[in-house]
Coordinates of C-alpha atoms and ligand atoms in Angstrom, one line a residue:
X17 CA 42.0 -44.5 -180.1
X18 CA 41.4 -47.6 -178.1
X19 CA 39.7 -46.8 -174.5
X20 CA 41.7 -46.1 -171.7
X21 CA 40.4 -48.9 -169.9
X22 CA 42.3 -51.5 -172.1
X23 CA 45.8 -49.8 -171.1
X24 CA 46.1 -52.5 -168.8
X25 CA 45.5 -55.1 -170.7
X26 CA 47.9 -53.7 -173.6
X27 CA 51.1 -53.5 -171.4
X28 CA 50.6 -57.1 -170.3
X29 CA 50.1 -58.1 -174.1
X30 CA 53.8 -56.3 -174.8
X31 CA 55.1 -57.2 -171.2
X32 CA 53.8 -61.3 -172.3
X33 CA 55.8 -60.4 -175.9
X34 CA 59.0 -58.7 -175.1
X35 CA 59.4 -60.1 -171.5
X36 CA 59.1 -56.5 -169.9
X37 CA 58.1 -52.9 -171.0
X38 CA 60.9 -50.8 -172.3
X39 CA 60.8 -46.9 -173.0
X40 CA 59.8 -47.5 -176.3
X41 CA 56.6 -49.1 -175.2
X42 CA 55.3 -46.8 -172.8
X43 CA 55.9 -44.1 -175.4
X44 CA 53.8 -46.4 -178.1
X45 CA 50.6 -46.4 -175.9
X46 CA 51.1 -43.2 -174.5
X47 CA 50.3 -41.8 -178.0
X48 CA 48.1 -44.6 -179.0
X49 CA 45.8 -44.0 -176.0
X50 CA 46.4 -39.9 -176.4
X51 CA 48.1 -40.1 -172.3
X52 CA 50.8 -38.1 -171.0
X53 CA 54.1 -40.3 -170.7
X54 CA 53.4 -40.0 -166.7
X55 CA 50.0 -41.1 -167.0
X56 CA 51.1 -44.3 -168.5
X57 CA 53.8 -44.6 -166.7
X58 CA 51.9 -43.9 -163.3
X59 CA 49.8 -47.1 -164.4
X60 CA 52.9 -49.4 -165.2
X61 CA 54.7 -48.5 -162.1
X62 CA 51.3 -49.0 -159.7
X63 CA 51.5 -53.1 -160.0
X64 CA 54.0 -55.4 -159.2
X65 CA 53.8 -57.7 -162.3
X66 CA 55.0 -55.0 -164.8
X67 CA 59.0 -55.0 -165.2
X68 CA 60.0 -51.7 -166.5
X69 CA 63.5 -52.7 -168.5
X70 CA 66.1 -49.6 -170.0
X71 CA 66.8 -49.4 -173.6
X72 CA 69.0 -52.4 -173.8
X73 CA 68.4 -54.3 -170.5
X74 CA 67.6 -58.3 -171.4
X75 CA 64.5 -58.8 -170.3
X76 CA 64.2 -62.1 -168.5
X77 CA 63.4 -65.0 -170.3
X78 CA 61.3 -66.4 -167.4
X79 CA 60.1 -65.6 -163.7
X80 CA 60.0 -67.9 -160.4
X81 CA 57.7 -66.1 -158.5
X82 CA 57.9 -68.4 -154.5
X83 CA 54.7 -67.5 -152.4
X84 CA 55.6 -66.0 -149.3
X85 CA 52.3 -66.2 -147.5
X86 CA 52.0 -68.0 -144.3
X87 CA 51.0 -71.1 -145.0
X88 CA 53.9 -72.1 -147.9
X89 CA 56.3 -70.4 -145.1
X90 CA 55.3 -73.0 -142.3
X91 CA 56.4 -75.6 -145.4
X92 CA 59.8 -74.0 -146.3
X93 CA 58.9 -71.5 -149.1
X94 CA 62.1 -69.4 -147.5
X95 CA 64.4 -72.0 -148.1
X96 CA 63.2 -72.7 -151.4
X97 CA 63.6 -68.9 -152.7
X98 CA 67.1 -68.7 -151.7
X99 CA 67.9 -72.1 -153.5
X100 CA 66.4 -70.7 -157.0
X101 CA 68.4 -68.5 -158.5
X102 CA 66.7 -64.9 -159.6
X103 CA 63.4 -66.5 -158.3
X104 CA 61.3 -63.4 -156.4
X105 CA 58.9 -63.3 -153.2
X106 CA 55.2 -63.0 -154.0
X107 CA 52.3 -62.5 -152.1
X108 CA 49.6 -65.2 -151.5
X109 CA 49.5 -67.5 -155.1
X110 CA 46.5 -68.8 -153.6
X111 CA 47.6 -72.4 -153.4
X112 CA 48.1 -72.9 -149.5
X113 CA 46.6 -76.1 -149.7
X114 CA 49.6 -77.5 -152.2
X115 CA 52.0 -75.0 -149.9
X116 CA 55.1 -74.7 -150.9
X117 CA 53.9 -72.9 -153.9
X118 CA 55.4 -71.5 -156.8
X119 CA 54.5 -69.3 -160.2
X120 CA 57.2 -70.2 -163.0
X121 CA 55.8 -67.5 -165.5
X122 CA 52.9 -68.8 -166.0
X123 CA 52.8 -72.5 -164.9
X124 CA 51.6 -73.0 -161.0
X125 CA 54.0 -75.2 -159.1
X126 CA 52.2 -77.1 -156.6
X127 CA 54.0 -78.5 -153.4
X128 CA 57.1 -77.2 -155.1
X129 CA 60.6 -78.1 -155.2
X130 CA 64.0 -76.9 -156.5
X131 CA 63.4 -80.0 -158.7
X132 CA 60.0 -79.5 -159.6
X133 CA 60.8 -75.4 -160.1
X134 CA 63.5 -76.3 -162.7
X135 CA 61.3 -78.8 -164.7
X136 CA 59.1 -76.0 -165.1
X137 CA 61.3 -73.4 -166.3
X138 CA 62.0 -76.4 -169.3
X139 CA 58.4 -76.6 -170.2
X140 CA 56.3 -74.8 -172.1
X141 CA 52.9 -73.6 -170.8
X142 CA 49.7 -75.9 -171.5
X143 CA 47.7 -74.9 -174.0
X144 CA 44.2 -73.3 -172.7
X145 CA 41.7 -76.0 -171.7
X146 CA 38.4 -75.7 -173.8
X147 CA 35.2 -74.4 -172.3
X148 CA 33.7 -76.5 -169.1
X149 CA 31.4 -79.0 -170.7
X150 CA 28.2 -76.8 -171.7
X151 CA 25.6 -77.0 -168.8
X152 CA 22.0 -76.0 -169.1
X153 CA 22.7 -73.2 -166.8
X154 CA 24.6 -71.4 -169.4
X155 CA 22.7 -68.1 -170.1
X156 CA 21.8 -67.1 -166.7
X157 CA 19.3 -69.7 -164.6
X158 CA 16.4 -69.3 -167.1
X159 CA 17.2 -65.6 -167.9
X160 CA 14.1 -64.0 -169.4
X161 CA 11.4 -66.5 -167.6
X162 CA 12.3 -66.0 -164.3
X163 CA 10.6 -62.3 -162.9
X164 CA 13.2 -60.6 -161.5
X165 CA 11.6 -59.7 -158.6
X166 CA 11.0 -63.5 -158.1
X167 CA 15.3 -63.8 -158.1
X168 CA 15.5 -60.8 -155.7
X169 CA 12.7 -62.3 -153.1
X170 CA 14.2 -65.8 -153.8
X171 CA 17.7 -64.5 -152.6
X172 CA 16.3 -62.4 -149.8
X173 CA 14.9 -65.5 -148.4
X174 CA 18.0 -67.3 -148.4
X175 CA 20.1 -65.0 -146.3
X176 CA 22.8 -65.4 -148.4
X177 CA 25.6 -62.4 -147.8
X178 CA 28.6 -61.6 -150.0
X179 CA 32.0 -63.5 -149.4
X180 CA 34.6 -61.7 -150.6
X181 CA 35.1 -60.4 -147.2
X182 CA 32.2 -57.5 -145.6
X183 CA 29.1 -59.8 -145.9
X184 CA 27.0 -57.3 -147.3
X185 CA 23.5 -58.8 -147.9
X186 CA 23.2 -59.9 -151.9
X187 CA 19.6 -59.3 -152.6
X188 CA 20.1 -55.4 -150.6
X189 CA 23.0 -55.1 -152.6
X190 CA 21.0 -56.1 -155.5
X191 CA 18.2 -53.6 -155.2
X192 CA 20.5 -50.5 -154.0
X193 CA 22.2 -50.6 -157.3
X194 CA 19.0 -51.7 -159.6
X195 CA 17.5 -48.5 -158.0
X196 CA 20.1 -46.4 -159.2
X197 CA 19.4 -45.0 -163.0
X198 CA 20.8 -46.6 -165.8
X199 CA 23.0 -47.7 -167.7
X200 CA 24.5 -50.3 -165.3
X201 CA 27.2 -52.7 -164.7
X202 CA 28.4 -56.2 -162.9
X203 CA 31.8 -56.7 -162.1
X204 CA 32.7 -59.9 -160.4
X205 CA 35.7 -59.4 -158.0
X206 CA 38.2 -62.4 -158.7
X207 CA 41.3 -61.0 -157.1
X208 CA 41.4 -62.9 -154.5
X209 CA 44.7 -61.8 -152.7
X210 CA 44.0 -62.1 -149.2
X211 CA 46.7 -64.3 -147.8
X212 CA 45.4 -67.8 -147.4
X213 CA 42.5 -67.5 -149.4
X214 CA 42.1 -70.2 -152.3
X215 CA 38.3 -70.2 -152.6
X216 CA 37.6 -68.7 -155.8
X217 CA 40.4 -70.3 -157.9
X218 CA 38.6 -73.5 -156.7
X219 CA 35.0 -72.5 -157.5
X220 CA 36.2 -70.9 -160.8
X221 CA 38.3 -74.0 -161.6
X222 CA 35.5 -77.1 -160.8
X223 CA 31.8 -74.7 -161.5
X224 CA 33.2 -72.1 -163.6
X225 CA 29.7 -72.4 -165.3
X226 CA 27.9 -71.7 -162.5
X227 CA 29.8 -68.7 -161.5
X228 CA 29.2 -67.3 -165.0
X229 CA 25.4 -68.7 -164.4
X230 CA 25.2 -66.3 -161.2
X231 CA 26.5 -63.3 -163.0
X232 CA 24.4 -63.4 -166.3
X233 CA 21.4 -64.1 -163.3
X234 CA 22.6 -60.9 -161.7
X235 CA 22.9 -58.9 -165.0
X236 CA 19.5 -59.7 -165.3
X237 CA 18.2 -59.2 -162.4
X238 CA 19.2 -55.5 -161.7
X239 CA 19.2 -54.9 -165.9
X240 CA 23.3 -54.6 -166.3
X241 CA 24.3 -53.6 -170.3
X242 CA 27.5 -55.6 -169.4
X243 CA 29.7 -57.6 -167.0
X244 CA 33.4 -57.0 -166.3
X245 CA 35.3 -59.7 -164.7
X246 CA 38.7 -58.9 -163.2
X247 CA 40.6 -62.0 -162.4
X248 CA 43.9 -61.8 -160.6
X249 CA 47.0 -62.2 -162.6
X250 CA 48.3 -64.8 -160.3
X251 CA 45.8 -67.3 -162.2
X252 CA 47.0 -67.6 -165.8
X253 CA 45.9 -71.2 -166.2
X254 CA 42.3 -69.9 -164.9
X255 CA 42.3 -66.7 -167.4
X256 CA 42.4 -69.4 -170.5
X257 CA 39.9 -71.5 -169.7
X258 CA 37.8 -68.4 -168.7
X259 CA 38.8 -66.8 -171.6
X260 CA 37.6 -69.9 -173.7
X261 CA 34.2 -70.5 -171.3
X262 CA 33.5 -66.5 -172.3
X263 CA 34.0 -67.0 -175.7
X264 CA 31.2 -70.1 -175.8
X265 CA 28.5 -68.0 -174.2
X266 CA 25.5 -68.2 -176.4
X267 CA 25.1 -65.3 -178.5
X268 CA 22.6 -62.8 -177.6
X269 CA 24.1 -63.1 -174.2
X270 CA 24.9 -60.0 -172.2
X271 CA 28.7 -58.3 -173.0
X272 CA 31.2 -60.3 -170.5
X273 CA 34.7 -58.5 -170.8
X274 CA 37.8 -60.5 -169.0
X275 CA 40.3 -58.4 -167.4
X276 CA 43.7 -59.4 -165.9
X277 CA 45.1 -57.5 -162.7
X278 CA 48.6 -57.0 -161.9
X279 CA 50.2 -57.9 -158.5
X280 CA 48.2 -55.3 -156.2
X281 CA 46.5 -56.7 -153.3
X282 CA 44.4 -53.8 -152.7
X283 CA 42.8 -54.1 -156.4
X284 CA 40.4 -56.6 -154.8
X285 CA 39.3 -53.3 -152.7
X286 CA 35.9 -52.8 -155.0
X287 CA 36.8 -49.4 -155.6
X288 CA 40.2 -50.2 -156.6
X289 CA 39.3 -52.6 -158.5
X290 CA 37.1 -50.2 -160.4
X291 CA 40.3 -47.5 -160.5
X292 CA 42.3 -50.9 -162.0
X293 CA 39.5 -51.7 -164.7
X294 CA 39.3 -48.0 -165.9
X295 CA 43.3 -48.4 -166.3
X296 CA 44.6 -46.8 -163.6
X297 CA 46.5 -46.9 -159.8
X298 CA 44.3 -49.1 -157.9
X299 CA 43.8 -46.5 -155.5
X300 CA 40.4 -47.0 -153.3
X301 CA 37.7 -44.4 -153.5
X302 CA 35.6 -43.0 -150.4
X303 CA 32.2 -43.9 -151.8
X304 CA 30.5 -47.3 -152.7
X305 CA 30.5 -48.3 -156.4
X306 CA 26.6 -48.3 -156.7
X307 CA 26.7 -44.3 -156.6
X308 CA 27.3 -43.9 -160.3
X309 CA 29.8 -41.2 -159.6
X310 CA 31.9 -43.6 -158.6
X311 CA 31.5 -46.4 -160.4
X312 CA 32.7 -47.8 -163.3
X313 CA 32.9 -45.2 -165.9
X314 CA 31.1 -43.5 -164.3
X315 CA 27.8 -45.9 -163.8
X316 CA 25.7 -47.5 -161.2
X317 CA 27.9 -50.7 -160.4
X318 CA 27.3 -54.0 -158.7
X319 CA 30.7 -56.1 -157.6
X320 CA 29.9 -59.2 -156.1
X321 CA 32.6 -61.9 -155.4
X322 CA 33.0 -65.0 -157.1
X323 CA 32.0 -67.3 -154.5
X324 CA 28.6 -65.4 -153.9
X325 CA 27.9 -65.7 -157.6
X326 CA 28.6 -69.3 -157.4
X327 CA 25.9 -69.3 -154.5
X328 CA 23.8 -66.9 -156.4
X329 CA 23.4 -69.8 -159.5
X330 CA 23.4 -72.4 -156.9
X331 CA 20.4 -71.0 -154.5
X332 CA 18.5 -70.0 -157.6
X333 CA 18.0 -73.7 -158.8
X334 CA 17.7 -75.5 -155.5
X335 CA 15.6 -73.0 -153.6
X336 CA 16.2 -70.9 -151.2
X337 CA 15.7 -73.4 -148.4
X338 CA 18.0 -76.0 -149.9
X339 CA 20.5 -73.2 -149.0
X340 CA 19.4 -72.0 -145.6
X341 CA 18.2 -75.2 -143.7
X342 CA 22.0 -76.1 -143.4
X343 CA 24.4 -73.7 -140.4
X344 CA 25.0 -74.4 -137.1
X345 CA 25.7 -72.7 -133.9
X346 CA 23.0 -69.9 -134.7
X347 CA 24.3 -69.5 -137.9
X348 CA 22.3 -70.2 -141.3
X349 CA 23.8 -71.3 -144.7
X350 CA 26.5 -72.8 -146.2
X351 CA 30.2 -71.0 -147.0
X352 CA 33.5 -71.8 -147.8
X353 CA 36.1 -72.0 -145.6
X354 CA 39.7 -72.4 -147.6
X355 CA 41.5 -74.3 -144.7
X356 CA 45.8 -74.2 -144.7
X357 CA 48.4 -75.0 -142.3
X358 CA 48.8 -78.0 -140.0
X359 CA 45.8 -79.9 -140.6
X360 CA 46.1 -83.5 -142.5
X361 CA 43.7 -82.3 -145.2
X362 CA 44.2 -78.5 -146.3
X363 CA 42.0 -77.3 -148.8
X364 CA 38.7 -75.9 -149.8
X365 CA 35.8 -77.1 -147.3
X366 CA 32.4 -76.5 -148.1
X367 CA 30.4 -76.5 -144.3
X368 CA 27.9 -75.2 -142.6
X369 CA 28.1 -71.6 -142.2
X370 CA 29.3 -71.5 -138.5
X371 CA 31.4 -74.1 -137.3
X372 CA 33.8 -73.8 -135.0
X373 CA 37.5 -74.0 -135.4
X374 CA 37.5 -77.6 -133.8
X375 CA 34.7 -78.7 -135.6
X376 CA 35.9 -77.5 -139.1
X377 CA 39.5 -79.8 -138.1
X378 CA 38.1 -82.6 -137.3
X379 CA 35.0 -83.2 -139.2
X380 CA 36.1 -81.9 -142.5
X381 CA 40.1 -81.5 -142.3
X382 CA 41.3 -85.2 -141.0
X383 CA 42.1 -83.2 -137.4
X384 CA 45.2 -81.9 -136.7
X385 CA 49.0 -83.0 -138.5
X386 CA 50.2 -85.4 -136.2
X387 CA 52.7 -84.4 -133.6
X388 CA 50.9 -80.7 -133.8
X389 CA 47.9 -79.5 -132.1
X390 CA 46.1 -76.4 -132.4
X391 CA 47.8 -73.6 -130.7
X392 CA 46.4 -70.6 -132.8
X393 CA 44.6 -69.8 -135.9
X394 CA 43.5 -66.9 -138.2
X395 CA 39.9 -67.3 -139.1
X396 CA 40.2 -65.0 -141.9
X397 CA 43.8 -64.7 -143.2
X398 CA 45.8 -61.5 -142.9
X399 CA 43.3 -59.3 -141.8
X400 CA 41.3 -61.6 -139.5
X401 CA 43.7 -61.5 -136.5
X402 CA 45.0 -64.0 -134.7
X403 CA 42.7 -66.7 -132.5
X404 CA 43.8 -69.0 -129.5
X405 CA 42.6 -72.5 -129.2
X406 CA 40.0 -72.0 -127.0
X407 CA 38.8 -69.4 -128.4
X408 CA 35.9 -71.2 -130.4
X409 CA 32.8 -68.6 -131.7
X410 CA 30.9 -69.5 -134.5
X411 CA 33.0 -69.0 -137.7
X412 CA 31.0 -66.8 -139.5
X413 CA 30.2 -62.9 -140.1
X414 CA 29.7 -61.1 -137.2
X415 CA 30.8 -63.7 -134.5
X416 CA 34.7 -62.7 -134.0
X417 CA 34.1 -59.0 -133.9
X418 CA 33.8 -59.5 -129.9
X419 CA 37.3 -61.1 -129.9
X420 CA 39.0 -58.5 -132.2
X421 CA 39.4 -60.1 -135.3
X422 CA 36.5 -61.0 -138.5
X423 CA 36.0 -64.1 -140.4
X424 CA 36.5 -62.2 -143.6
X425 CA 36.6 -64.6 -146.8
X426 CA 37.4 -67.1 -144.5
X427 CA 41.1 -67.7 -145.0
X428 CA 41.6 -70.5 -142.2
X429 CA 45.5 -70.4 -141.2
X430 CA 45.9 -72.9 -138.6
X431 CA 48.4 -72.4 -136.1
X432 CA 50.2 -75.4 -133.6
X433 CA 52.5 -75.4 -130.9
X434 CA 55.7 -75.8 -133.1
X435 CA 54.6 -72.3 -134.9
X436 CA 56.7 -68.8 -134.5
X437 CA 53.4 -66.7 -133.9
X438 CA 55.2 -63.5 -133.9
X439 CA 57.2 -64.5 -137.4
X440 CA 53.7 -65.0 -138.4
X441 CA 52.5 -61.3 -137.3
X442 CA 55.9 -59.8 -139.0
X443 CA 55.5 -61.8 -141.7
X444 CA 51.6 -60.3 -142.1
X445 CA 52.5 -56.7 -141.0
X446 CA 55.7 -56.7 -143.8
X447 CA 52.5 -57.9 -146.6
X448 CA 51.0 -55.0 -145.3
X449 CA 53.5 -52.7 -145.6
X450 CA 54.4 -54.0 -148.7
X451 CA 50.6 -53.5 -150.1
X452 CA 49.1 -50.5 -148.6
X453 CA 48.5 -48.2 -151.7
X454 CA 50.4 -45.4 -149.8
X455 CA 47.3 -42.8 -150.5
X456 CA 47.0 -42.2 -147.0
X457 CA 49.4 -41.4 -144.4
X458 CA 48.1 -43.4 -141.4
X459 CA 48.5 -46.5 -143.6
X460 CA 51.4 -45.8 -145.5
X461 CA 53.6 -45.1 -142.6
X462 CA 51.2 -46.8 -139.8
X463 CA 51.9 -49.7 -141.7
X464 CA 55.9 -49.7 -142.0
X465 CA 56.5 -48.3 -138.6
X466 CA 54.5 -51.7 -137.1
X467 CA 56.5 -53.6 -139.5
X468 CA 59.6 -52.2 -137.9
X469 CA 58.4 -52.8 -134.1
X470 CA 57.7 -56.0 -134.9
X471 CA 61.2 -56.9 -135.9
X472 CA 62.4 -55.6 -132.7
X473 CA 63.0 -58.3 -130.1
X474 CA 60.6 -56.0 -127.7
X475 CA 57.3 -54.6 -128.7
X476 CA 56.4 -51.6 -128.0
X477 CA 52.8 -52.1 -127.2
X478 CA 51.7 -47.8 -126.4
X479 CA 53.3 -47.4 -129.8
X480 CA 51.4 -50.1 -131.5
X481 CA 47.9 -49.3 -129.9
X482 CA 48.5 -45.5 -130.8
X483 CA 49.2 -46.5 -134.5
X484 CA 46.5 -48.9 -134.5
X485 CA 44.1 -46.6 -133.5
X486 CA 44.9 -43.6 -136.0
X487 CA 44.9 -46.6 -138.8
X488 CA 41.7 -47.6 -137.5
X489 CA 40.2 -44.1 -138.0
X490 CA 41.6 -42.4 -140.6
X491 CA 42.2 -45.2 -143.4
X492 CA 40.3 -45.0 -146.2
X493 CA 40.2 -48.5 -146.9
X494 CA 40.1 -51.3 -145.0
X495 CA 43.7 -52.4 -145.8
X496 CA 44.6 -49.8 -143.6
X497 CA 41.6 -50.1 -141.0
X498 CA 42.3 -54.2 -140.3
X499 CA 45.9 -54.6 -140.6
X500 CA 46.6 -53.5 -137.0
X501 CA 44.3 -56.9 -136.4
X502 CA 47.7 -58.8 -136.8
X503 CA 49.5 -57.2 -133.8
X504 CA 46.5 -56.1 -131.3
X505 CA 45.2 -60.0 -131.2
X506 CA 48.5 -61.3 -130.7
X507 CA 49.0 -58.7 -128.1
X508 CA 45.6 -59.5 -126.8
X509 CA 45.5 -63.0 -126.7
X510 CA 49.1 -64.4 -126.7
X511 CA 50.5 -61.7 -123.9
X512 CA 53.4 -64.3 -123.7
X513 CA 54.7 -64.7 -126.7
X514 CA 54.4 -60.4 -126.9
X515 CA 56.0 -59.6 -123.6
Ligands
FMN624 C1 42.0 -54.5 -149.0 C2 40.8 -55.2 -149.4 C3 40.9 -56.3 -150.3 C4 39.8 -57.0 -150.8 N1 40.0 -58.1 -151.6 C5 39.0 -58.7 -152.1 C6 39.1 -59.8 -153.0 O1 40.3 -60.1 -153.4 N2 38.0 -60.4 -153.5 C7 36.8 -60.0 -153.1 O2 35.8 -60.5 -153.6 N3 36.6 -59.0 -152.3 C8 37.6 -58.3 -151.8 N4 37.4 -57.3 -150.9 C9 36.0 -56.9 -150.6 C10 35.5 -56.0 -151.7 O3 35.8 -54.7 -151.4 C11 33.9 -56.1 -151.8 O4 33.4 -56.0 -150.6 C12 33.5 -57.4 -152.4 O5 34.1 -57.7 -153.7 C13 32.0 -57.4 -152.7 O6 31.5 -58.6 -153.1 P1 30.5 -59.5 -152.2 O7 29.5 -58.6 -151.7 O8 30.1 -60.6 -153.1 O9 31.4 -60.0 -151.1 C14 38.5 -56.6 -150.4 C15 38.4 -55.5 -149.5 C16 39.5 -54.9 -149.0 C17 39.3 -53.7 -148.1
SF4_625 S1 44.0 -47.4 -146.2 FE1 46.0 -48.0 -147.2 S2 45.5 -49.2 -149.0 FE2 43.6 -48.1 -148.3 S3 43.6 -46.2 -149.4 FE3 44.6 -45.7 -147.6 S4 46.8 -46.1 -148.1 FE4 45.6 -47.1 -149.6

C-alpha cells in the first residue's frame, strides 16, 4: 500500500495520462491507498488542476490556461481569453514580467498571443533540461565541516528573515525547530502563488543549485532525516529540471522528495502546504509546523521559502557581512523585489533591502513606461494593499504596516494614471474569493460579499470596514486576515476613486 502522501502525485500521473480523472480512477486509488471513495475524492475536488471527467466524457486533449493576475490584465490577458477557444482563467502563472502570460498544458507562453497560443497547442513539450552544471556547492556548503552552531551564529549575524511573505527571522526559526525532538523535516515552500510574485521561479530557474545548497545546509544544520520540496504545478518546465538536478545529488546525500501542487493558492499557507504533502485539502492549521503535532506526519518541521534558501547558500559562503553591509533607508540586506506593471524593465530586481518605490523605478527598472507615471502601486501583490505615489516608506518588512498594507514577498504591481484602480481591487477581491479554502466563515463569505460590493458602482464603506474587521479577527489564516488590505487602502488612500 503506497503512502497516502503520494495520492497526490498519483492522480496527476493518471490526470497527465488519460487527460482527466474518471470514476474508474478515483475508485483504483481509493482501494490502492485503502481510502474511502470520499476521501479520495475530497482530495481531487480540493485543487483546481484536477478535471474530474464522467464515464465517457473526452477528456481534453490540451489546456490554455490565460493568467488573470494584474499585471497580464493591464496587457490585455481579457481579450486574449475570449479570443482562444475553451482556454480558462488562472490565477497568477508567475510571469508578470513577460505579461500577457499563458500555460498551454505544460508549455509557458510568454508575452502571449492568439498566434503564439496556437503554435503552442502544435508543439510538443521540451524534453526536461539536464541538471544545472554541477557546482562545488552541491552537498550542502561544506556539510559535515562546518559546526552547525557556526551556520546558526553565521545566519544570526546576518539578519537575514524569511521571504516568502512573514519575515520570520531564519536562524530563530532554525533553532525553534532543532530544539524540538526528533525525527525532523525541511520542506522548502515553492508555491509561489501570490499574485505578482515571480521570484522563486527565477532563483530556481538561474541558482537552482544554490537553493538546493541552502536546503541540504539547513537539513544539516537543525539534523532533518529528509527534505520535501513542494513546487507549484504552474511550473512544469521547472519540476523537470528539478526533477533531474535531484536526481544528480551525490549519493549519501540527505532524502530530497519533489512534490507537485495543484492550483490552490492557499497551499503556499505552511500549514497547508503540509495538509497538501500528506495528500489532502490544503486546509491551514492553527498551530506552527515546528510543533510536531502539526507538522509533517506528524514531525518537528522547518518550511523556509525558496528565496531564503537561496540567501541561506549564498550568506554561508560570502559571510555574513557580504550580506548585511548592503540596505538603505534603515534597512539591512539584500531582497528581491519581482517588479510588474508600467515600468520599462519588469522583472526580478535584486536591491538593497529598503528602497523606496521611486528608487527601485528608476535605478533598477528603466523608470516609468513612457506616457505613464506612477499613480499607485502594491508593494506586496494581492495582499499588500494598495500605495499612492507619495507614499514612499522603506520597502521592506515592517515599514508599511503604518500605512495599512505589508511588503510581503515583495510582489511590486506598479500602478499609473491610465490604470482602473478599483478593477484592480475587484479584480484582487474576486482571487480572493475564488481562493479562500472556505474553512472558516468570516473568509468564506467575508470574502464573496466584498467581492460583490465591489462590483457595485457604490461602495459601501460601513459594510466593508465591518467585514474587514471580523476577517481580520477571526481568520485562521492569513488569506482571510489580509485580503480586506485590497479595499481598506483603496478606501484609505484613493477616497476618490472610492466615493
Ligand atoms: C495565504 C498564504 C499564502 C502563502 N504563500 C506562500 C508561498 O507561495 N510561498 C512561500 O514561501 N510562503 C508563502 N506563505 C508564507 C508561508 O506560510 C511561510 O511563512 C513561509 O513559507 C515560511 O518561509 P520563510 O520563513 O522562508 O519565509 C503564504 C502565507 C499565506 C498566509
Ligand atoms: S482564512 Fe480563509 S483560507 Fe484561511 S483557513 Fe480560513 S477560510 Fe481557509
Amino acid at each position: 500500500m503506497p503512502p497516502r502522501d503520494l495520492l497526490i502525485e498519483h492522480l496527476h500521473n493518471l490526470q497527465d495520462r488519460h487527460g482527466g480523472l474518471y470514476p474508474a480512477h478515483l475508485s483504483a486509488l481509493a482501494a490502492e491507498f485503502r481510502l474511502s471513495l470520499s476521501e479520495v475524492m475530497e482530495t481531487a475536488s480540493f485543487y483546481a488542476h484536477f478535471r474530474l471527467l464522467k464515464d465517457g466524457e473526452a477528456a481534453p486533449s490540451a489546456v490554455v490556461r490565460v493568467c488573470g493576475s494584474p499585471s497580464c490584465v493591464l496587457r490585455g490577458a481579457e481579450q486574449l481569453k475570449a479570443t482562444i477557444p475553451g482556454a480558462v482563467d488562472a490565477p497568477c502563472l508567475g510571469l508578470c514580467d513577460h505579461a500577457p502570460a499563458a500555460l498551454v498544458s505544460r508549455v509557458p507562453v510568454r508575452e502571449a498571443t492568439v498566434e503564439s497560443v496556437m503554435a503552442a497547442l502544435m508543439v510538443t513539450p521540451p524534453p526536461p533540461r539536464s541538471s544545472q552544471s554541477p557546482s562545488p556547492l552541491w552537498g550542502g556548503v561544506g556539510v559535515g565541516d562546518r559546526p552547525r552552531d557556526a551556520i546558526l551564529a553565521e545566519l544570526e549575524a546576518s539578519g537575514l528573515r524569511g521571504m516568502g511573505g512573514a519575515g520570520f527571522p531564519v536562524a530563530r526559526k532554525w533553532r525553534t525547530v532543532a530544539a524540538q525532538p526528533g525525527p525532523r523535516l525541511v520542506v522548502v515552500n515553492a508555491d509561489e502563488g501570490e499574485p505578482g510574485t515571480f521570484k522563486d521561479r527565477h532563483f530556481l530557474d538561474t541558482a537552482m543549485d544554490r537553493v538546493l545548497d541552502g536546503a541540504l545546509a539547513a537539513a544539516w544544520a537543525i539534523e532533518a532525516e529528509a527534505i520535501y520540496i513542494y513546487l507549484r504545478d504552474e511550473y512544469p518546465d521547472l519540476h523537470d529540471t528539478l526533477d533531474a538536478a535531484i536526481a544528480a545529488l551525490p549519493p549519501g546525500t540527505v532524502p530530497v522528495h519533489l512534490r507537485r501542487g495543484a492550483g490552490a493558492y492557499v497551499c503556499g499557507e505552511e500549514s497547508a502546504l503540509i495538509e497538501s504533502l500528506e495528500g489532502k485539502r490544503g486546509l491551514p492549521r492553527q498551530r506552527p509546523p515546528y510543533v510536531a503535532e502539526v507538522g509533517l506526519f506528524g514531525r518537528p518541521t522547518l518550511v523556509n521559502n525558496v528565496e531564503t534558501l537561496y540567501w541561506v547558500s549564498r550568506i554561508l559562503e560570502d559571510g555574513a557581512e557580504s550580506f548585511a553591509k548592503h540596505g538603505r533607508n534603515g534597512q539591512k540586506g539584500l531582497r528581491s523585489y519581482s517588479v510588474s506593471g508600467r515600468v520599462k524593465i519588469p522583472g526580478v530586481k535584486i536591491a538593497p533591502n529598503g528602497v523606496t518605490i521611486t528608487e527601485l523605478i528608476e535605478e533598477f527598472c528603466g523608470g516609468m513606461e513612457d506616457g505613464h507615471h506612477l499613480a499607485a502601486y502594491l508593494p506586496g501583490g494581492a495582499s499588500g494593499g494598495f500605495l499612492p505615489a507619495h507614499l514612499q516608506p522603506p520597502l521592506a518588512f515592517g515599514c508599511i504596516e503604518e500605512h495599512g498594507g505589508f511588503i510581503g514577498s515583495a510582489a511590486v504591481i506598479v500602478l499609473s494614471q491610465a490604470d482602473d484602480l478599483r478593477a484592480v481591487a475587484l479584480n484582487l477581491a474576486r482571487f480572493f474569493a475564488h481562493e479562500s479554502c472556505g474553512q472558516c466563515t468570516p473568509c468564506r463569505v467575508g470574502t464573496a460579499r466584498a467581492a460583490e460590493i465591489l462590483e457595485q458602482p457604490h461602495w459601501d464603506k460601513p459594510l466593508l470596514d465591518d467585514l474587514s474587521h471580523v476577517m481580520r479577527q477571526a481568520s485562521i489564516c492569513g488569506l482571510g486576515q489580509a485580503a480586506p488590505n485590497v479595499w481598506q487602502s483603496l478606501l484609505r488612500h484613493f477616497p476618490e476613486v472610492t466615493a
